[in-house]
Amino acid sequence: MKKRLTQALCLTICVLLLSAAPLLCLSSCGGDGGEKIRIGVLREDDTSGEAKAWEKYLRAMGDELGFSVDFTTTNSSSAEVSAINTYASKGYRGILLFSDDDLVASIQAAATKKMYIVYPTGQPTDEQYAQVKNNPYFLGSVAPGSDTEFQAGYDMAKFFVEKKQQTAFTVFGGATAYGADMHIQRLAGILTRLCEQEGTSYDGVRDRAALTAKVAGTGVDPAKFRSDTFRITGYMDGFTFDDAFTTKLTNSMEAGGTCILSVGAGDVVSRIAYGITSANGKIGSFMSGGVDAITAEYAECFDLGYTYDCGKYASAMAPGLILMLAALDGKRLTDADGNAPRIGMNYWVATSRAELETMLASDSPDRGYCYDAAVIRAYKAKSYAELVRLCGSDFDGARAIRDAVHAATGEAGS
């Protein structure tokens, strides 16, 4: 009798374990019926080297971590909301928002559909953040903050002034005239470093706050720059790289501004400058620097005259994935006040092709990513404070984090 009861009990346990197997698979795979979690990505840029690097990274991580990503290119707030609704109707679980025509509207649209949403390429303004920080479906933002953007411009100008002994500059202000805060801060950083020199000012002011106010929404007027040491021979902004842009750049370089400082699209500006110098023997050589991205396209530009590259890297998307996957695992990360985190991100900086190639060797689809699948698996179970440390790491710090994870877990992702 006792033997029969034992056999029956064992049979019952086996049945229960078999019944639970689909649920265990559901938990590990993240989708109904064992399907992968599906995440939609909204972006405005689908052609730049940075955009392509991020897409490759997200797809590679999806293959290893059990989710899939699909991309939609948008150009308006209504297009963002429409794409979110479409993804929701198809059963997608989350949104990575690279575009931001109306951040609040997009977050509210995702929340209405009970979809998690992360903003991994920018920061909400204080006013926007106040509206969304308590939304349970908004998981936070991860990107360089205003101070980091300012410092990026400041450090670039410092490099060319102190290391390269440059005194005459052409400045490209990107979307400063359109109110893009990241470009405004970078431009203010450039001017602040120049204005530290005795006898130098812009429109009568010299400090960060005043310079930021002067350039926001307007850009730089070279006629308002006064200095006994430096010159700004030309200023351009906007992203219409047409004949008019080339003419302005040519005129500025002919006037002596052969050191070009770009707050974005430094690769494009450098290629145009290289074409100008190749056809114009009066100018000679140039050097340039920019704040944008760590990509192979920028490495190539070092052979043309590009000398300083500061930017995001492919696996800079890891923190956004960590926030998303942690929430989908039932562990939503919040800041110390219980709100959606607004985390700053550090840039990587290279001042030679060899240095940039070293970075790419540690962060590429061919040779493995710095913040690889092993790092994401480890950090989606860690604390908010530990995620902040990851986001704030420079290149050496990021490699140290990866190596520590690999040593602790005995694994290495792609």
mmCIF file with all atom_site columns, N, CA and C in Angstrom, residues 345-397:
data_model
loop_
_atom_site.group_PDB
_atom_site.id
_atom_site.type_symbol
_atom_site.label_atom_id
_atom_site.label_alt_id
_atom_site.label_comp_id
_atom_site.label_asym_id
_atom_site.label_entity_id
_atom_site.label_seq_id
_atom_site.pdbx_PDB_ins_code
_atom_site.Cartn_x
_atom_site.Cartn_y
_atom_site.Cartn_z
_atom_site.occupancy
_atom_site.B_iso_or_equiv
_atom_site.pdbx_formal_charge
_atom_site.auth_seq_id
_atom_site.auth_comp_id
_atom_site.auth_asym_id
_atom_site.auth_atom_id
_atom_site.pdbx_PDB_model_num
ATOM 1   N N  . MET A 1 345 ? 24.766 60.005 -19.280 1.00 0.00 ? 345 MET A N  1
ATOM 2   C CA . MET A 1 345 ? 25.627 59.040 -19.975 1.00 0.00 ? 345 MET A CA 1
ATOM 3   C C  . MET A 1 345 ? 26.936 59.721 -20.333 1.00 0.00 ? 345 MET A C  1
ATOM 4   N N  . ASN A 1 346 ? 28.035 59.024 -20.202 1.00 0.00 ? 346 ASN A N  1
ATOM 5   C CA . ASN A 1 346 ? 29.332 59.606 -20.539 1.00 0.00 ? 346 ASN A CA 1
ATOM 6   C C  . ASN A 1 346 ? 29.672 59.335 -22.000 1.00 0.00 ? 346 ASN A C  1
ATOM 7   N N  . TYR A 1 347 ? 30.527 60.193 -22.549 1.00 0.00 ? 347 TYR A N  1
ATOM 8   C CA . TYR A 1 347 ? 31.028 60.009 -23.903 1.00 0.00 ? 347 TYR A CA 1
ATOM 9   C C  . TYR A 1 347 ? 32.383 59.301 -23.879 1.00 0.00 ? 347 TYR A C  1
ATOM 10  N N  . TRP A 1 348 ? 32.723 58.711 -25.009 1.00 0.00 ? 348 TRP A N  1
ATOM 11  C CA . TRP A 1 348 ? 34.089 58.250 -25.233 1.00 0.00 ? 348 TRP A CA 1
ATOM 12  C C  . TRP A 1 348 ? 34.792 59.272 -26.118 1.00 0.00 ? 348 TRP A C  1
ATOM 13  N N  . VAL A 1 349 ? 36.111 59.420 -25.945 1.00 0.00 ? 349 VAL A N  1
ATOM 14  C CA . VAL A 1 349 ? 36.883 60.411 -26.699 1.00 0.00 ? 349 VAL A CA 1
ATOM 15  C C  . VAL A 1 349 ? 38.114 59.752 -27.304 1.00 0.00 ? 349 VAL A C  1
ATOM 16  N N  . ALA A 1 350 ? 38.335 60.003 -28.603 1.00 0.00 ? 350 ALA A N  1
ATOM 17  C CA . ALA A 1 350 ? 39.523 59.511 -29.299 1.00 0.00 ? 350 ALA A CA 1
ATOM 18  C C  . ALA A 1 350 ? 40.210 60.678 -29.995 1.00 0.00 ? 350 ALA A C  1
ATOM 19  N N  . THR A 1 351 ? 41.528 60.725 -29.926 1.00 0.00 ? 351 THR A N  1
ATOM 20  C CA . THR A 1 351 ? 42.283 61.796 -30.575 1.00 0.00 ? 351 THR A CA 1
ATOM 21  C C  . THR A 1 351 ? 43.236 61.258 -31.644 1.00 0.00 ? 351 THR A C  1
ATOM 22  N N  . SER A 1 352 ? 43.012 60.022 -32.059 1.00 0.00 ? 352 SER A N  1
ATOM 23  C CA . SER A 1 352 ? 43.768 59.443 -33.170 1.00 0.00 ? 352 SER A CA 1
ATOM 24  C C  . SER A 1 352 ? 42.962 58.291 -33.750 1.00 0.00 ? 352 SER A C  1
ATOM 25  N N  . ARG A 1 353 ? 43.286 57.930 -34.982 1.00 0.00 ? 353 ARG A N  1
ATOM 26  C CA . ARG A 1 353 ? 42.594 56.788 -35.579 1.00 0.00 ? 353 ARG A CA 1
ATOM 27  C C  . ARG A 1 353 ? 42.890 55.516 -34.800 1.00 0.00 ? 353 ARG A C  1
ATOM 28  N N  . ALA A 1 354 ? 44.122 55.354 -34.357 1.00 0.00 ? 354 ALA A N  1
ATOM 29  C CA . ALA A 1 354 ? 44.483 54.150 -33.603 1.00 0.00 ? 354 ALA A CA 1
ATOM 30  C C  . ALA A 1 354 ? 43.664 54.037 -32.326 1.00 0.00 ? 354 ALA A C  1
ATOM 31  N N  . GLU A 1 355 ? 43.471 55.163 -31.650 1.00 0.00 ? 355 GLU A N  1
ATOM 32  C CA . GLU A 1 355 ? 42.691 55.147 -30.413 1.00 0.00 ? 355 GLU A CA 1
ATOM 33  C C  . GLU A 1 355 ? 41.236 54.798 -30.700 1.00 0.00 ? 355 GLU A C  1
ATOM 34  N N  . LEU A 1 356 ? 40.693 55.364 -31.776 1.00 0.00 ? 356 LEU A N  1
ATOM 35  C CA . LEU A 1 356 ? 39.307 55.060 -32.136 1.00 0.00 ? 356 LEU A CA 1
ATOM 36  C C  . LEU A 1 356 ? 39.159 53.608 -32.576 1.00 0.00 ? 356 LEU A C  1
ATOM 37  N N  . GLU A 1 357 ? 40.141 53.100 -33.303 1.00 0.00 ? 357 GLU A N  1
ATOM 38  C CA . GLU A 1 357 ? 40.094 51.698 -33.725 1.00 0.00 ? 357 GLU A CA 1
ATOM 39  C C  . GLU A 1 357 ? 40.128 50.763 -32.518 1.00 0.00 ? 357 GLU A C  1
ATOM 40  N N  . THR A 1 358 ? 40.856 51.144 -31.482 1.00 0.00 ? 358 THR A N  1
ATOM 41  C CA . THR A 1 358 ? 40.876 50.340 -30.256 1.00 0.00 ? 358 THR A CA 1
ATOM 42  C C  . THR A 1 358 ? 39.491 50.287 -29.628 1.00 0.00 ? 358 THR A C  1
ATOM 43  N N  . MET A 1 359 ? 38.804 51.412 -29.632 1.00 0.00 ? 359 MET A N  1
ATOM 44  C CA . MET A 1 359 ? 37.442 51.447 -29.101 1.00 0.00 ? 359 MET A CA 1
ATOM 45  C C  . MET A 1 359 ? 36.512 50.572 -29.929 1.00 0.00 ? 359 MET A C  1
ATOM 46  N N  . LEU A 1 360 ? 36.621 50.681 -31.252 1.00 0.00 ? 360 LEU A N  1
ATOM 47  C CA . LEU A 1 360 ? 35.763 49.878 -32.121 1.00 0.00 ? 360 LEU A CA 1
ATOM 48  C C  . LEU A 1 360 ? 36.052 48.388 -31.969 1.00 0.00 ? 360 LEU A C  1
ATOM 49  N N  . ALA A 1 361 ? 37.302 48.049 -31.678 1.00 0.00 ? 361 ALA A N  1
ATOM 50  C CA . ALA A 1 361 ? 37.653 46.639 -31.474 1.00 0.00 ? 361 ALA A CA 1
ATOM 51  C C  . ALA A 1 361 ? 36.969 46.062 -30.245 1.00 0.00 ? 361 ALA A C  1
ATOM 52  N N  . SER A 1 362 ? 36.601 46.928 -29.301 1.00 0.00 ? 362 SER A N  1
ATOM 53  C CA . SER A 1 362 ? 35.910 46.479 -28.087 1.00 0.00 ? 362 SER A CA 1
ATOM 54  C C  . SER A 1 362 ? 34.405 46.684 -28.163 1.00 0.00 ? 362 SER A C  1
ATOM 55  N N  . ASP A 1 363 ? 33.923 47.235 -29.275 1.00 0.00 ? 363 ASP A N  1
ATOM 56  C CA . ASP A 1 363 ? 32.504 47.573 -29.348 1.00 0.00 ? 363 ASP A CA 1
ATOM 57  C C  . ASP A 1 363 ? 32.026 47.532 -30.796 1.00 0.00 ? 363 ASP A C  1
ATOM 58  N N  . SER A 1 364 ? 31.962 46.340 -31.344 1.00 0.00 ? 364 SER A N  1
ATOM 59  C CA . SER A 1 364 ? 31.544 46.186 -32.735 1.00 0.00 ? 364 SER A CA 1
ATOM 60  C C  . SER A 1 364 ? 30.900 44.821 -32.929 1.00 0.00 ? 364 SER A C  1
ATOM 61  N N  . PRO A 1 365 ? 30.073 44.674 -33.972 1.00 0.00 ? 365 PRO A N  1
ATOM 62  C CA . PRO A 1 365 ? 29.417 43.380 -34.197 1.00 0.00 ? 365 PRO A CA 1
ATOM 63  C C  . PRO A 1 365 ? 30.395 42.276 -34.568 1.00 0.00 ? 365 PRO A C  1
ATOM 64  N N  . ASP A 1 366 ? 31.530 42.637 -35.137 1.00 0.00 ? 366 ASP A N  1
ATOM 65  C CA . ASP A 1 366 ? 32.493 41.630 -35.580 1.00 0.00 ? 366 ASP A CA 1
ATOM 66  C C  . ASP A 1 366 ? 33.379 41.126 -34.450 1.00 0.00 ? 366 ASP A C  1
ATOM 67  N N  . ARG A 1 367 ? 33.698 42.031 -33.506 1.00 0.00 ? 367 ARG A N  1
ATOM 68  C CA . ARG A 1 367 ? 34.679 41.668 -32.481 1.00 0.00 ? 367 ARG A CA 1
ATOM 69  C C  . ARG A 1 367 ? 34.115 41.698 -31.062 1.00 0.00 ? 367 ARG A C  1
ATOM 70  N N  . GLY A 1 368 ? 32.813 41.877 -30.952 1.00 0.00 ? 368 GLY A N  1
ATOM 71  C CA . GLY A 1 368 ? 32.177 41.853 -29.645 1.00 0.00 ? 368 GLY A CA 1
ATOM 72  C C  . GLY A 1 368 ? 31.930 43.237 -29.087 1.00 0.00 ? 368 GLY A C  1
ATOM 73  N N  . TYR A 1 369 ? 30.885 43.342 -28.275 1.00 0.00 ? 369 TYR A N  1
ATOM 74  C CA . TYR A 1 369 ? 30.492 44.631 -27.716 1.00 0.00 ? 369 TYR A CA 1
ATOM 75  C C  . TYR A 1 369 ? 31.009 44.803 -26.295 1.00 0.00 ? 369 TYR A C  1
ATOM 76  N N  . CYS A 1 370 ? 31.227 46.048 -25.929 1.00 0.00 ? 370 CYS A N  1
ATOM 77  C CA . CYS A 1 370 ? 31.701 46.342 -24.577 1.00 0.00 ? 370 CYS A CA 1
ATOM 78  C C  . CYS A 1 370 ? 30.617 45.991 -23.556 1.00 0.00 ? 370 CYS A C  1
ATOM 79  N N  . TYR A 1 371 ? 29.428 46.555 -23.742 1.00 0.00 ? 371 TYR A N  1
ATOM 80  C CA . TYR A 1 371 ? 28.295 46.176 -22.900 1.00 0.00 ? 371 TYR A CA 1
ATOM 81  C C  . TYR A 1 371 ? 27.521 45.090 -23.641 1.00 0.00 ? 371 TYR A C  1
ATOM 82  N N  . ASP A 1 372 ? 27.989 43.871 -23.496 1.00 0.00 ? 372 ASP A N  1
ATOM 83  C CA . ASP A 1 372 ? 27.441 42.752 -24.252 1.00 0.00 ? 372 ASP A CA 1
ATOM 84  C C  . ASP A 1 372 ? 26.283 42.102 -23.506 1.00 0.00 ? 372 ASP A C  1
ATOM 85  N N  . ALA A 1 373 ? 25.828 40.971 -24.012 1.00 0.00 ? 373 ALA A N  1
ATOM 86  C CA . ALA A 1 373 ? 24.673 40.301 -23.407 1.00 0.00 ? 373 ALA A CA 1
ATOM 87  C C  . ALA A 1 373 ? 24.947 39.892 -21.969 1.00 0.00 ? 373 ALA A C  1
ATOM 88  N N  . ALA A 1 374 ? 26.177 39.494 -21.677 1.00 0.00 ? 374 ALA A N  1
ATOM 89  C CA . ALA A 1 374 ? 26.519 39.108 -20.303 1.00 0.00 ? 374 ALA A CA 1
ATOM 90  C C  . ALA A 1 374 ? 26.373 40.292 -19.353 1.00 0.00 ? 374 ALA A C  1
ATOM 91  N N  . VAL A 1 375 ? 26.793 41.470 -19.797 1.00 0.00 ? 375 VAL A N  1
ATOM 92  C CA . VAL A 1 375 ? 26.665 42.676 -18.965 1.00 0.00 ? 375 VAL A CA 1
ATOM 93  C C  . VAL A 1 375 ? 25.192 43.013 -18.750 1.00 0.00 ? 375 VAL A C  1
ATOM 94  N N  . ILE A 1 376 ? 24.392 42.928 -19.797 1.00 0.00 ? 376 ILE A N  1
ATOM 95  C CA . ILE A 1 376 ? 22.966 43.234 -19.662 1.00 0.00 ? 376 ILE A CA 1
ATOM 96  C C  . ILE A 1 376 ? 22.292 42.255 -18.714 1.00 0.00 ? 376 ILE A C  1
ATOM 97  N N  . ARG A 1 377 ? 22.596 40.967 -18.858 1.00 0.00 ? 377 ARG A N  1
ATOM 98  C CA . ARG A 1 377 ? 22.016 39.976 -17.949 1.00 0.00 ? 377 ARG A CA 1
ATOM 99  C C  . ARG A 1 377 ? 22.375 40.290 -16.501 1.00 0.00 ? 377 ARG A C  1
ATOM 100 N N  . ALA A 1 378 ? 23.603 40.681 -16.268 1.00 0.00 ? 378 ALA A N  1
ATOM 101 C CA . ALA A 1 378 ? 24.042 40.965 -14.900 1.00 0.00 ? 378 ALA A CA 1
ATOM 102 C C  . ALA A 1 378 ? 23.401 42.233 -14.356 1.00 0.00 ? 378 ALA A C  1
ATOM 103 N N  . TYR A 1 379 ? 23.341 43.273 -15.165 1.00 0.00 ? 379 TYR A N  1
ATOM 104 C CA . TYR A 1 379 ? 22.925 44.579 -14.651 1.00 0.00 ? 379 TYR A CA 1
ATOM 105 C C  . TYR A 1 379 ? 21.418 44.757 -14.575 1.00 0.00 ? 379 TYR A C  1
ATOM 106 N N  . LYS A 1 380 ? 20.640 43.938 -15.267 1.00 0.00 ? 380 LYS A N  1
ATOM 107 C CA . LYS A 1 380 ? 19.191 44.078 -15.104 1.00 0.00 ? 380 LYS A CA 1
ATOM 108 C C  . LYS A 1 380 ? 18.725 43.528 -13.764 1.00 0.00 ? 380 LYS A C  1
ATOM 109 N N  . ALA A 1 381 ? 19.639 42.879 -13.061 1.00 0.00 ? 381 ALA A N  1
ATOM 110 C CA . ALA A 1 381 ? 19.333 42.403 -11.710 1.00 0.00 ? 381 ALA A CA 1
ATOM 111 C C  . ALA A 1 381 ? 20.020 43.247 -10.634 1.00 0.00 ? 381 ALA A C  1
ATOM 112 N N  . LYS A 1 382 ? 20.745 44.291 -11.056 1.00 0.00 ? 382 LYS A N  1
ATOM 113 C CA . LYS A 1 382 ? 21.475 45.111 -10.100 1.00 0.00 ? 382 LYS A CA 1
ATOM 114 C C  . LYS A 1 382 ? 20.656 46.334 -9.686  1.00 0.00 ? 382 LYS A C  1
ATOM 115 N N  . SER A 1 383 ? 21.249 47.159 -8.845  1.00 0.00 ? 383 SER A N  1
ATOM 116 C CA . SER A 1 383 ? 20.550 48.317 -8.288  1.00 0.00 ? 383 SER A CA 1
ATOM 117 C C  . SER A 1 383 ? 20.622 49.513 -9.226  1.00 0.00 ? 383 SER A C  1
ATOM 118 N N  . TYR A 1 384 ? 19.790 50.492 -8.926  1.00 0.00 ? 384 TYR A N  1
ATOM 119 C CA . TYR A 1 384 ? 19.801 51.751 -9.670  1.00 0.00 ? 384 TYR A CA 1
ATOM 120 C C  . TYR A 1 384 ? 21.176 52.411 -9.577  1.00 0.00 ? 384 TYR A C  1
ATOM 121 N N  . ALA A 1 385 ? 21.766 52.421 -8.397  1.00 0.00 ? 385 ALA A N  1
ATOM 122 C CA . ALA A 1 385 ? 23.075 53.056 -8.204  1.00 0.00 ? 385 ALA A CA 1
ATOM 123 C C  . ALA A 1 385 ? 24.145 52.402 -9.069  1.00 0.00 ? 385 ALA A C  1
ATOM 124 N N  . GLU A 1 386 ? 24.080 51.079 -9.214  1.00 0.00 ? 386 GLU A N  1
ATOM 125 C CA . GLU A 1 386 ? 25.061 50.379 -10.039 1.00 0.00 ? 386 GLU A CA 1
ATOM 126 C C  . GLU A 1 386 ? 24.859 50.695 -11.520 1.00 0.00 ? 386 GLU A C  1
ATOM 127 N N  . LEU A 1 387 ? 23.599 50.879 -11.941 1.00 0.00 ? 387 LEU A N  1
ATOM 128 C CA . LEU A 1 387 ? 23.334 51.259 -13.324 1.00 0.00 ? 387 LEU A CA 1
ATOM 129 C C  . LEU A 1 387 ? 23.864 52.664 -13.604 1.00 0.00 ? 387 LEU A C  1
ATOM 130 N N  . VAL A 1 388 ? 23.716 53.564 -12.648 1.00 0.00 ? 388 VAL A N  1
ATOM 131 C CA . VAL A 1 388 ? 24.240 54.923 -12.809 1.00 0.00 ? 388 VAL A CA 1
ATOM 132 C C  . VAL A 1 388 ? 25.754 54.882 -13.012 1.00 0.00 ? 388 VAL A C  1
ATOM 133 N N  . ARG A 1 389 ? 26.429 54.031 -12.263 1.00 0.00 ? 389 ARG A N  1
ATOM 134 C CA . ARG A 1 389 ? 27.884 53.914 -12.410 1.00 0.00 ? 389 ARG A CA 1
ATOM 135 C C  . ARG A 1 389 ? 28.248 53.400 -13.801 1.00 0.00 ? 389 ARG A C  1
ATOM 136 N N  . LEU A 1 390 ? 27.503 52.430 -14.296 1.00 0.00 ? 390 LEU A N  1
ATOM 137 C CA . LEU A 1 390 ? 27.750 51.918 -15.644 1.00 0.00 ? 390 LEU A CA 1
ATOM 138 C C  . LEU A 1 390 ? 27.595 53.035 -16.675 1.00 0.00 ? 390 LEU A C  1
ATOM 139 N N  . CYS A 1 391 ? 26.532 53.825 -16.544 1.00 0.00 ? 391 CYS A N  1
ATOM 140 C CA . CYS A 1 391 ? 26.258 54.888 -17.517 1.00 0.00 ? 391 CYS A CA 1
ATOM 141 C C  . CYS A 1 391 ? 27.329 55.974 -17.491 1.00 0.00 ? 391 CYS A C  1
ATOM 142 N N  . GLY A 1 392 ? 27.918 56.203 -16.333 1.00 0.00 ? 392 GLY A N  1
ATOM 143 C CA . GLY A 1 392 ? 28.904 57.264 -16.198 1.00 0.00 ? 392 GLY A CA 1
ATOM 144 C C  . GLY A 1 392 ? 30.314 56.873 -16.567 1.00 0.00 ? 392 GLY A C  1
ATOM 145 N N  . SER A 1 393 ? 30.521 55.655 -17.022 1.00 0.00 ? 393 SER A N  1
ATOM 146 C CA . SER A 1 393 ? 31.876 55.169 -17.291 1.00 0.00 ? 393 SER A CA 1
ATOM 147 C C  . SER A 1 393 ? 32.403 55.668 -18.631 1.00 0.00 ? 393 SER A C  1
ATOM 148 N N  . ASP A 1 394 ? 33.690 56.015 -18.663 1.00 0.00 ? 394 ASP A N  1
ATOM 149 C CA . ASP A 1 394 ? 34.360 56.292 -19.920 1.00 0.00 ? 394 ASP A CA 1
ATOM 150 C C  . ASP A 1 394 ? 34.792 54.961 -20.542 1.00 0.00 ? 394 ASP A C  1
ATOM 151 N N  . PHE A 1 395 ? 35.589 55.017 -21.610 1.00 0.00 ? 395 PHE A N  1
ATOM 152 C CA . PHE A 1 395 ? 35.948 53.784 -22.307 1.00 0.00 ? 395 PHE A CA 1
ATOM 153 C C  . PHE A 1 395 ? 36.666 52.794 -21.396 1.00 0.00 ? 395 PHE A C  1
ATOM 154 N N  . ASP A 1 396 ? 37.661 53.273 -20.664 1.00 0.00 ? 396 ASP A N  1
ATOM 155 C CA . ASP A 1 396 ? 38.400 52.371 -19.777 1.00 0.00 ? 396 ASP A CA 1
ATOM 156 C C  . ASP A 1 396 ? 37.495 51.805 -18.686 1.00 0.00 ? 396 ASP A C  1
ATOM 157 N N  . GLY A 1 397 ? 36.611 52.640 -18.154 1.00 0.00 ? 397 GLY A N  1
ATOM 158 C CA . GLY A 1 397 ? 35.688 52.171 -17.125 1.00 0.00 ? 397 GLY A CA 1
ATOM 159 C C  . GLY A 1 397 ? 34.708 51.146 -17.655 1.00 0.00 ? 397 GLY A C  1
#
